[in-house]
Short mmCIF file of C-alpha atoms in Angstrom, two decimals:
data_model
loop_
_atom_site.label_atom_id
_atom_site.label_comp_id
_atom_site.label_asym_id
_atom_site.label_seq_id
_atom_site.Cartn_x
_atom_site.Cartn_y
_atom_site.Cartn_z
CA MET E 30 10.21 1.77 -31.96
CA THR E 31 11.57 4.25 -29.42
CA ASP E 32 10.31 4.44 -25.87
CA THR E 33 9.86 7.56 -23.81
CA THR E 34 9.08 7.66 -20.13
CA ILE E 35 5.79 8.94 -18.75
CA ASP E 36 4.57 12.36 -17.70
CA THR E 37 6.85 15.35 -17.76
CA GLY E 38 4.19 17.72 -16.46
CA THR E 39 2.82 19.47 -19.50
CA ARG E 40 -0.87 18.57 -19.48
CA SER E 41 -3.75 20.87 -18.55
CA ILE E 42 -5.95 20.27 -15.50
CA GLY E 43 -8.78 19.18 -17.81
CA ASP E 44 -6.56 16.55 -19.41
CA ALA E 45 -5.51 15.38 -15.96
CA ILE E 46 -9.12 14.86 -14.80
CA LYS E 47 -10.39 13.10 -17.95
CA PRO E 48 -8.67 9.71 -17.31
CA TYR E 49 -10.43 9.42 -13.94
CA VAL E 50 -13.72 8.58 -15.71
CA GLU E 51 -12.25 5.99 -18.07
CA PRO E 52 -13.05 2.28 -17.43
CA ALA E 53 -9.57 1.14 -16.33
CA PRO E 54 -9.01 3.85 -13.66
CA LEU E 55 -12.57 3.28 -12.42
CA ALA E 56 -11.79 -0.42 -12.12
CA ALA E 57 -8.65 0.51 -10.15
CA PHE E 58 -10.92 2.26 -7.65
CA PHE E 59 -12.82 -0.94 -6.83
CA LEU E 60 -9.62 -2.97 -6.76
CA GLY E 61 -8.30 -0.52 -4.17
CA ILE E 62 -11.34 -1.06 -1.92
CA SER E 63 -10.60 -4.76 -1.61
CA SER E 64 -6.87 -4.16 -1.23
CA GLY E 65 -7.34 -1.80 1.71
CA PHE E 66 -9.54 -3.78 4.04
CA PRO E 67 -7.22 -6.69 5.07
CA TYR E 68 -4.59 -4.11 6.03
CA ALA E 69 -7.11 -2.36 8.28
CA MET E 70 -7.96 -5.63 10.02
CA ILE E 71 -4.40 -6.02 11.35
CA ALA E 72 -3.44 -2.35 11.58
CA ALA E 73 -5.32 0.30 13.56
CA THR E 74 -8.35 -1.94 14.16
CA LEU E 75 -6.35 -4.74 15.79
CA THR E 76 -4.25 -2.20 17.70
CA THR E 77 -7.43 -0.71 19.22
CA ARG E 78 -8.82 -4.16 19.97
CA LEU E 79 -5.64 -5.26 21.78
CA ALA E 80 -5.33 -1.97 23.68
CA GLN E 81 -8.93 -2.18 24.87
CA ASP E 82 -8.31 -5.76 26.01
CA GLY E 83 -5.49 -4.51 28.25
CA ILE E 84 -2.57 -5.91 26.26
CA ASP E 85 0.69 -4.04 27.04
CA LYS E 86 2.25 -1.63 24.50
CA LYS E 87 5.28 -3.77 23.65
CA THR E 88 3.03 -6.70 22.77
CA VAL E 89 0.68 -4.46 20.79
CA THR E 90 3.47 -2.97 18.69
CA ALA E 91 5.01 -6.43 18.25
CA PHE E 92 1.83 -7.37 16.39
CA THR E 93 2.91 -5.04 13.60
CA LEU E 94 5.39 -7.79 12.70
CA ALA E 95 2.35 -9.48 11.11
CA PHE E 96 2.76 -6.89 8.36
CA LEU E 97 6.16 -8.37 7.54
CA VAL E 98 4.31 -11.09 5.65
CA TYR E 99 3.51 -8.39 3.08
CA ASN E 100 7.21 -7.69 2.76
CA PHE E 101 7.96 -11.27 1.78
CA LYS E 102 5.20 -11.60 -0.81
CA TRP E 103 7.79 -11.44 -3.60
CA LEU E 104 8.79 -14.97 -2.60
CA TRP E 105 5.57 -16.40 -3.99
CA ALA E 106 4.48 -13.65 -6.41
CA TRP E 107 5.96 -15.63 -9.33
CA ILE E 108 3.23 -18.22 -8.71
CA VAL E 109 0.56 -15.63 -9.45
CA ASP E 110 2.40 -14.69 -12.66
CA GLY E 111 2.77 -18.21 -14.02
CA VAL E 112 0.89 -21.00 -12.24
CA ARG E 113 -2.45 -21.78 -13.84
CA LEU E 114 -5.17 -22.79 -11.40
CA PRO E 115 -7.10 -25.96 -12.21
CA VAL E 116 -10.69 -25.63 -13.49
CA ILE E 117 -11.17 -21.98 -12.48
CA GLY E 118 -8.09 -21.08 -14.50
CA ALA E 119 -10.27 -21.10 -17.61
CA LEU E 120 -11.49 -17.65 -16.52
CA GLY E 121 -7.97 -16.29 -17.05
CA GLN E 122 -4.76 -16.11 -15.02
CA ARG E 123 -5.50 -12.82 -13.24
CA VAL E 124 -9.26 -13.32 -12.85
CA SER E 125 -8.97 -16.82 -11.40
CA TRP E 126 -6.35 -15.70 -8.88
CA LEU E 127 -8.49 -12.70 -7.88
CA ILE E 128 -11.31 -15.10 -6.95
CA VAL E 129 -9.12 -17.55 -5.04
CA ALA E 130 -7.15 -14.85 -3.19
CA GLY E 131 -10.41 -13.09 -2.26
CA LEU E 132 -11.77 -16.30 -0.73
CA LEU E 133 -8.52 -16.80 1.22
CA VAL E 134 -8.82 -13.29 2.70
CA VAL E 135 -12.42 -13.88 3.78
CA ALA E 136 -11.44 -17.13 5.50
CA ALA E 137 -8.45 -15.52 7.26
CA VAL E 138 -10.47 -12.55 8.53
CA ALA E 139 -13.16 -14.92 9.84
CA ASN E 140 -10.47 -16.86 11.72
CA LEU E 141 -9.16 -13.64 13.32
CA ALA E 142 -12.73 -12.70 14.21
CA PHE E 143 -13.05 -15.71 16.51
CA ALA E 144 -9.63 -15.26 18.16
CA ASP E 145 -9.71 -13.94 21.74
CA PRO E 146 -6.56 -11.95 22.64
CA LYS E 147 -7.25 -12.16 26.38
CA ALA E 148 -7.70 -15.94 26.33
CA ASP E 149 -5.05 -16.89 23.76
CA ILE E 150 -2.67 -14.22 22.52
CA ILE E 151 -0.69 -16.80 20.49
CA TRP E 152 -3.75 -17.83 18.47
CA THR E 153 -4.47 -14.17 17.86
CA ALA E 154 -0.91 -13.64 16.61
CA TYR E 155 -1.11 -16.59 14.22
CA ALA E 156 -4.51 -15.42 13.02
CA ALA E 157 -3.11 -11.94 12.32
CA ILE E 158 -0.22 -13.46 10.35
CA LEU E 159 -2.68 -15.50 8.28
CA VAL E 160 -4.63 -12.33 7.46
CA GLY E 161 -1.35 -10.74 6.43
CA ALA E 162 -0.45 -13.70 4.18
CA ALA E 163 -3.88 -13.79 2.55
CA GLY E 164 -3.97 -10.01 2.17
CA ALA E 165 -0.48 -10.00 0.65
CA THR E 166 -1.51 -12.61 -1.91
CA PHE E 167 -4.64 -10.60 -2.73
CA ASP E 168 -2.43 -7.52 -3.17
CA ILE E 169 -0.08 -9.37 -5.54
CA VAL E 170 -2.96 -10.14 -7.88
CA ILE E 171 -4.67 -6.77 -7.47
CA ASP E 172 -1.50 -4.77 -8.15
CA ALA E 173 -0.60 -6.80 -11.23
CA TYR E 174 -4.15 -6.57 -12.57
CA ARG E 175 -4.29 -2.80 -11.98
CA ILE E 176 -0.97 -2.08 -13.71
CA GLU E 177 -1.83 -4.27 -16.69
CA ILE E 178 -5.27 -2.77 -17.37
CA LEU E 179 -3.88 0.79 -17.26
CA GLU E 180 -2.23 2.45 -20.24
CA PRO E 181 0.97 4.44 -19.44
CA HIS E 182 -0.89 7.76 -19.61
CA GLN E 183 -3.42 6.39 -17.08
CA LEU E 184 -0.88 5.40 -14.40
CA GLY E 185 -1.31 8.63 -12.46
CA ALA E 186 -5.11 8.56 -12.62
CA GLY E 187 -5.15 4.81 -11.93
CA ALA E 188 -2.90 5.29 -8.90
CA GLY E 189 -5.20 8.05 -7.66
CA MET E 190 -8.34 5.96 -8.10
CA SER E 191 -6.64 2.98 -6.50
CA GLN E 192 -5.71 5.14 -3.52
CA TYR E 193 -9.28 6.46 -3.30
CA GLY E 194 -10.48 2.88 -3.21
CA TRP E 195 -7.79 1.77 -0.76
CA ARG E 196 -8.74 4.52 1.63
CA ILE E 197 -12.43 3.74 1.37
CA GLY E 198 -11.72 0.06 1.91
CA SER E 199 -9.39 0.55 4.87
CA ALA E 200 -11.31 3.41 6.49
CA GLY E 201 -14.67 1.83 5.77
CA ALA E 202 -13.62 -1.51 7.22
CA ALA E 203 -12.07 0.20 10.25
CA ALA E 204 -15.22 2.23 10.87
CA VAL E 205 -17.53 -0.77 10.41
CA ALA E 206 -15.38 -2.84 12.78
CA LEU E 207 -15.35 -0.12 15.46
CA VAL E 208 -19.07 0.65 15.28
CA VAL E 209 -20.21 -2.98 15.14
CA ALA E 210 -17.72 -4.04 17.84
CA ALA E 211 -18.99 -1.32 20.19
CA ARG E 212 -22.47 -2.84 19.96
CA TYR E 213 -22.07 -6.56 19.22
CA GLY E 214 -18.44 -7.41 20.01
CA TRP E 215 -15.23 -7.72 18.02
CA THR E 216 -16.15 -11.07 16.44
CA ALA E 217 -19.18 -9.54 14.75
CA GLY E 218 -17.16 -6.46 13.84
CA TYR E 219 -14.57 -8.49 11.94
CA LEU E 220 -17.09 -10.76 10.24
CA ALA E 221 -19.01 -7.74 8.95
CA CYS E 222 -15.91 -6.56 7.10
CA ALA E 223 -15.48 -9.71 5.00
CA ALA E 224 -17.76 -8.28 2.29
CA PHE E 225 -15.05 -5.78 1.37
CA ALA E 226 -13.32 -8.57 -0.59
CA LEU E 227 -16.09 -8.63 -3.20
CA PRO E 228 -15.35 -5.49 -5.30
CA ALA E 229 -12.04 -6.80 -6.69
CA VAL E 230 -13.56 -10.16 -7.58
CA LEU E 231 -16.44 -8.47 -9.39
CA VAL E 232 -14.01 -6.21 -11.31
CA GLY E 233 -12.16 -9.26 -12.57
CA LEU E 234 -15.36 -10.95 -13.69
CA VAL E 235 -16.62 -7.81 -15.47
CA MET E 236 -13.36 -6.53 -17.02
CA GLY E 237 -11.79 -9.89 -17.85
CA GLU E 238 -8.08 -10.49 -18.45
CA PRO E 239 -5.85 -7.38 -18.93
CA LYS E 240 -4.93 -6.70 -22.56
CA ARG E 241 -1.44 -5.43 -21.68
CA ARG E 242 -0.45 -8.63 -19.89
CA VAL E 243 2.69 -10.11 -21.44
CA VAL E 244 3.38 -13.85 -21.07
CA GLU E 245 7.15 -14.33 -20.87
CA ILE E 246 7.25 -18.14 -21.00
CA LYS E 247 4.80 -20.98 -20.59
CA ARG E 248 5.75 -23.08 -17.58
CA ARG E 249 6.44 -26.58 -18.90
CA GLY E 250 9.38 -27.88 -16.89
CA VAL E 251 11.50 -27.43 -13.79
CA GLY E 252 13.96 -25.19 -15.63
CA GLU E 253 11.22 -22.80 -16.71
CA VAL E 254 9.86 -22.69 -13.17
CA PHE E 255 13.23 -21.68 -11.72
CA GLU E 256 13.66 -19.12 -14.50
CA SER E 257 10.28 -17.60 -13.62
CA ILE E 258 11.55 -17.12 -10.05
CA TRP E 259 14.91 -15.43 -10.70
CA LYS E 260 14.40 -13.65 -14.02
CA PRO E 261 12.07 -10.85 -12.76
CA PHE E 262 14.64 -9.84 -10.17
CA ALA E 263 17.59 -10.23 -12.53
CA GLU E 264 15.92 -7.94 -15.07
CA PHE E 265 15.34 -5.26 -12.42
CA PHE E 266 18.88 -5.34 -11.05
CA MET E 267 20.43 -5.16 -14.52
CA ARG E 268 19.09 -1.61 -14.94
CA ARG E 269 21.38 1.35 -14.36
CA GLY E 270 21.02 2.66 -10.81
CA ALA E 271 18.95 -0.32 -9.63
CA ILE E 272 20.84 -0.55 -6.31
CA LEU E 273 20.24 3.14 -5.65
CA VAL E 274 16.54 2.70 -6.46
CA LEU E 275 16.39 -0.25 -4.06
CA ALA E 276 18.07 1.82 -1.33
CA PHE E 277 15.45 4.52 -1.84
CA LEU E 278 12.62 1.97 -1.68
CA LEU E 279 13.98 0.57 1.58
CA VAL E 280 14.47 3.82 3.50
CA HIS E 281 12.03 6.41 2.16
CA LYS E 282 9.07 5.27 4.26
CA ILE E 283 10.73 4.40 7.57
CA GLY E 284 9.56 7.52 9.41
CA ASP E 285 6.06 7.38 7.94
CA THR E 286 5.59 3.69 8.82
CA LEU E 287 6.91 4.12 12.36
CA ALA E 288 4.48 6.97 12.97
CA ASN E 289 1.38 5.54 11.29
CA LEU E 290 1.45 2.19 13.06
CA THR E 291 1.51 3.85 16.50
CA PHE E 292 -1.26 6.46 16.12
CA ARG E 293 -3.89 4.31 17.83
CA LEU E 294 -1.64 3.82 20.86
CA LEU E 295 -1.39 7.61 21.15
CA PHE E 296 -5.17 8.02 20.84
CA ASP E 297 -5.79 5.37 23.48
CA ASP E 298 -3.30 6.96 25.92
CA LEU E 299 -4.87 10.37 25.32
CA LYS E 300 -8.24 8.82 26.31
CA PHE E 301 -10.06 9.32 23.01
CA SER E 302 -13.23 7.20 22.87
CA ASN E 303 -14.11 4.74 20.10
CA ASP E 304 -16.64 7.20 18.72
CA GLU E 305 -14.06 10.03 18.73
CA ILE E 306 -11.53 7.79 16.99
CA ALA E 307 -14.14 6.71 14.44
CA PHE E 308 -15.05 10.34 13.70
CA TYR E 309 -11.67 12.04 13.68
CA ASP E 310 -9.28 9.28 12.62
CA VAL E 311 -11.65 7.53 10.23
CA ALA E 312 -14.13 10.17 9.01
CA VAL E 313 -11.99 13.33 9.06
CA GLY E 314 -8.97 11.33 7.93
CA PHE E 315 -10.98 9.79 5.13
CA TRP E 316 -12.05 13.12 3.62
CA ALA E 317 -8.59 14.63 4.10
CA TYR E 318 -7.10 11.65 2.29
CA LEU E 319 -9.52 12.10 -0.61
CA ILE E 320 -8.54 15.76 -0.85
CA GLY E 321 -4.87 14.75 -0.85
CA ILE E 322 -5.48 12.26 -3.66
CA PHE E 323 -7.21 14.90 -5.77
CA ILE E 324 -4.32 17.31 -5.15
CA GLY E 325 -1.90 14.52 -6.08
CA GLY E 326 -3.58 13.92 -9.44
CA VAL E 327 -3.53 17.61 -10.35
CA VAL E 328 0.04 18.24 -9.15
CA TYR E 329 1.26 15.07 -10.89
CA ALA E 330 -0.14 16.38 -14.17
CA LYS E 331 1.37 19.85 -13.74
CA LEU E 332 4.77 19.06 -12.20
CA GLY E 333 5.46 15.66 -13.72
CA LEU E 334 6.66 12.48 -12.05
CA LYS E 335 10.03 13.51 -10.62
CA ARG E 336 9.14 16.83 -8.97
CA SER E 337 5.79 15.60 -7.67
CA VAL E 338 7.48 12.64 -5.95
CA MET E 339 10.06 14.92 -4.32
CA LEU E 340 7.31 17.17 -2.96
CA ALA E 341 5.48 14.11 -1.62
CA LEU E 342 8.54 12.90 0.29
CA ILE E 343 8.97 16.30 1.97
CA LEU E 344 5.28 16.59 2.94
CA MET E 345 5.14 13.06 4.33
CA ALA E 346 8.18 13.73 6.50
CA VAL E 347 6.83 17.00 7.87
CA SER E 348 3.38 15.50 8.59
CA ASN E 349 4.82 13.48 11.50
CA LEU E 350 5.45 16.73 13.35
CA SER E 351 1.71 17.28 13.69
CA PHE E 352 1.44 14.23 15.94
CA ALA E 353 4.26 15.49 18.13
CA GLY E 354 2.10 18.59 18.54
CA LEU E 355 -0.97 16.52 19.40
CA ALA E 356 1.00 14.49 21.94
CA ALA E 357 2.18 17.73 23.57
CA ALA E 358 -1.34 19.22 23.57
CA GLY E 359 -3.05 16.21 25.11
CA HIS E 360 -6.70 15.26 24.59
CA SER E 361 -7.82 17.86 22.06
CA ASN E 362 -10.43 17.24 19.40
CA ILE E 363 -9.22 20.24 17.39
CA GLY E 364 -5.62 19.07 17.70
CA MET E 365 -6.57 15.56 16.62
CA ALA E 366 -8.53 16.86 13.62
CA ALA E 367 -5.61 19.07 12.55
CA ALA E 368 -3.01 16.30 12.92
CA ILE E 369 -5.13 13.69 11.17
CA GLY E 370 -6.11 16.16 8.45
CA PHE E 371 -2.57 17.22 7.56
CA GLU E 372 -1.16 13.70 7.73
CA ASN E 373 -3.87 12.27 5.50
CA ILE E 374 -3.64 15.05 2.90
CA ALA E 375 0.12 14.41 2.70
CA SER E 376 -0.39 10.64 2.54
CA GLY E 377 -3.12 10.91 -0.08
CA TYR E 378 -0.99 13.12 -2.29
CA GLY E 379 2.06 10.93 -1.74
CA GLY E 380 0.09 7.77 -2.43
CA VAL E 381 -0.86 8.91 -5.92
CA VAL E 382 2.57 9.94 -7.13
CA LEU E 383 4.55 7.19 -5.38
CA VAL E 384 2.24 4.39 -6.57
CA ALA E 385 2.46 5.80 -10.11
CA TYR E 386 6.26 5.80 -9.85
CA PHE E 387 6.43 2.27 -8.42
CA SER E 388 4.05 1.00 -11.11
CA ALA E 389 6.19 2.60 -13.82
CA LEU E 390 9.22 0.69 -12.53
CA CYS E 391 7.67 -2.66 -13.54
CA ASP E 392 8.44 -4.70 -16.64
CA LEU E 393 5.13 -5.96 -18.06
CA ARG E 394 6.57 -9.46 -18.43
CA PHE E 395 6.96 -9.73 -14.65
CA THR E 396 4.34 -7.36 -13.26
CA ALA E 397 3.25 -9.39 -10.23
CA ALA E 398 6.75 -10.42 -9.14
CA GLN E 399 8.40 -7.03 -9.63
CA TYR E 400 5.65 -4.95 -8.05
CA ALA E 401 5.60 -7.37 -5.12
CA LEU E 402 9.34 -6.81 -4.68
CA ILE E 403 8.99 -3.04 -5.02
CA SER E 404 6.02 -2.65 -2.68
CA ALA E 405 7.53 -5.04 -0.13
CA ALA E 406 10.79 -3.09 -0.08
CA THR E 407 8.99 0.20 0.61
CA SER E 408 7.93 -0.69 4.14
CA ILE E 409 9.93 -3.65 5.43
CA LEU E 410 12.39 -1.61 7.52
CA GLY E 411 9.70 0.62 8.99
CA ARG E 412 7.53 -2.35 9.94
CA LEU E 413 10.49 -4.24 11.42
CA LEU E 414 11.52 -1.23 13.50
CA THR E 415 7.94 -0.60 14.62
CA GLY E 416 7.46 -4.18 15.72
CA THR E 417 10.77 -4.42 17.58
CA THR E 418 11.45 -0.94 18.96
CA ALA E 419 8.47 1.42 18.69
CA GLY E 420 6.78 0.41 21.94
CA GLY E 421 10.04 0.60 23.89
CA LEU E 422 10.94 3.97 22.33
CA ILE E 423 7.56 5.45 23.21
CA GLU E 424 7.87 4.25 26.80
CA GLY E 425 11.47 5.46 26.99
CA ILE E 426 11.39 8.90 25.34
CA GLY E 427 7.68 9.72 25.20
CA TYR E 428 5.37 10.38 22.28
CA VAL E 429 6.62 13.90 21.48
CA ASN E 430 10.26 12.86 21.05
CA PHE E 431 9.20 9.67 19.27
CA TYR E 432 7.35 11.58 16.52
CA LEU E 433 10.23 14.06 16.22
CA LEU E 434 12.49 11.05 15.70
CA THR E 435 10.22 9.69 12.93
CA THR E 436 10.53 13.02 11.12
CA VAL E 437 14.33 12.78 11.17
CA ALA E 438 14.11 9.15 10.00
CA ALA E 439 12.35 10.30 6.82
CA LEU E 440 15.21 12.54 5.66
CA PRO E 441 17.51 9.87 4.10
CA GLY E 442 14.77 8.99 1.59
CA VAL E 443 14.46 12.62 0.55
CA LEU E 444 18.21 12.92 0.02
CA ILE E 445 18.54 9.67 -1.96
CA TYR E 446 15.70 10.62 -4.30
CA TRP E 447 17.23 14.06 -4.84
CA TRP E 448 20.45 12.33 -5.91
CA MET E 449 18.50 9.99 -8.21
CA MET E 450 16.95 13.02 -9.92
CA ARG E 451 20.32 14.75 -10.22
CA THR E 452 22.04 11.72 -11.80
CA GLY E 453 19.19 10.70 -14.15
CA VAL E 454 18.54 7.38 -12.39
CA VAL E 455 14.81 8.09 -12.06
CA ASP E 456 14.38 7.98 -15.83
CA GLU E 457 16.95 5.33 -16.69
CA ALA E 458 15.66 2.76 -14.20
CA MET E 459 12.08 2.93 -15.52
CA GLY E 460 10.34 -0.27 -16.68
CA THR E 461 8.14 -0.95 -19.70
CA ALA E 462 4.94 -0.30 -17.73
CA GLY E 463 5.94 3.36 -17.59
CA ALA E 464 7.04 3.73 -21.19
CA VAL E 465 5.03 4.75 -24.25
CA SER E 466 5.97 4.27 -27.86
CA ALA E 467 7.10 7.22 -29.91
CA GLU E 468 4.06 6.73 -32.13
CA SER E 469 1.70 6.88 -29.15
CA SER E 470 3.37 9.88 -27.60
CA ALA E 471 3.04 11.77 -30.86
CA THR E 472 -0.70 11.29 -31.10
#
């Protein structure tokens, strides 16, 4: 049986839209909702909360180090792949972990809700890290479940629906937190968002275990446990061009991450109110992101994987320039709408094609572990640089020069991917999740 890699860009627009209404991509939408909300609780929402409590910029940006927990989720992702939970495990490996991880996220968010940054900044930091750890574990299960319920031809649509859901979850939770906090305080705002964990749990209970899940070995002894830890990574690095792929994963999102995790600082310094932030950053950004996702699905179908990813990298780099323009313009609702709109369209489009590409890199025997490694690698450098240098850079060179710098920082990723296309590494490093049998491709 011969394998061929996914999508070369020959389908019609009608064929591209059809998978969006199939059960698996629809399930990916609800999984995305639950995946997005923990991120929002320690991203823009916490940044606004800390800024409004008078915490200095260096401390605020240091809190982005809480996101580094996501970047180390590959260390325990093998547990989600192979450790059967007692009692509840009878529901299935993925379903049982969806329930447990969802409960962990709810507990962690509730803990952060009762933290008071002004009274105890250390407790707040630990609480944010716990949300990151719980959210990362939830993501491990959600990503593996999503990839395994999608057929190869559904990866683009599934990525799009997942991104729709992620945006609704993150933007919805951010908006709920802002609006409730403005009226009843930040504790109530955070507690109100805990319900966003439910959609993923319900999807698991309704859809059941993924049919494409492949069990590599049954864990019976210490040797098998150690094999389950190293084998997913060994398989990935044995592929041709794996080191080049890893280099691309590490650097392609540095500029985007640096910029995105500092937007709320810019808005606060430009004296935008909570209501203005909720409308322009959350509402306008939300609809722009949805438009970008739709564009991503159509372009992915027409251009194919390789060219659509290259276009995404270019757009995401250029989008940072819009915030340099906003910083130069000052408090401008039109300027904020334009910057947020362009950035979210680019991010929405990029989210579809990049998630589809990252999903296709996985071997179905090690879905949770490999996708955890891949997704962690995509943002670790950007988050590390944001947490350690972003605040100082902004204070030293100003917002305009900072966002110009983030645009330049995105260029290495564009160049590496261009070289991967030129040398054939994009195709040759693909995993089984992105391959279809010759028989299937002929039907």
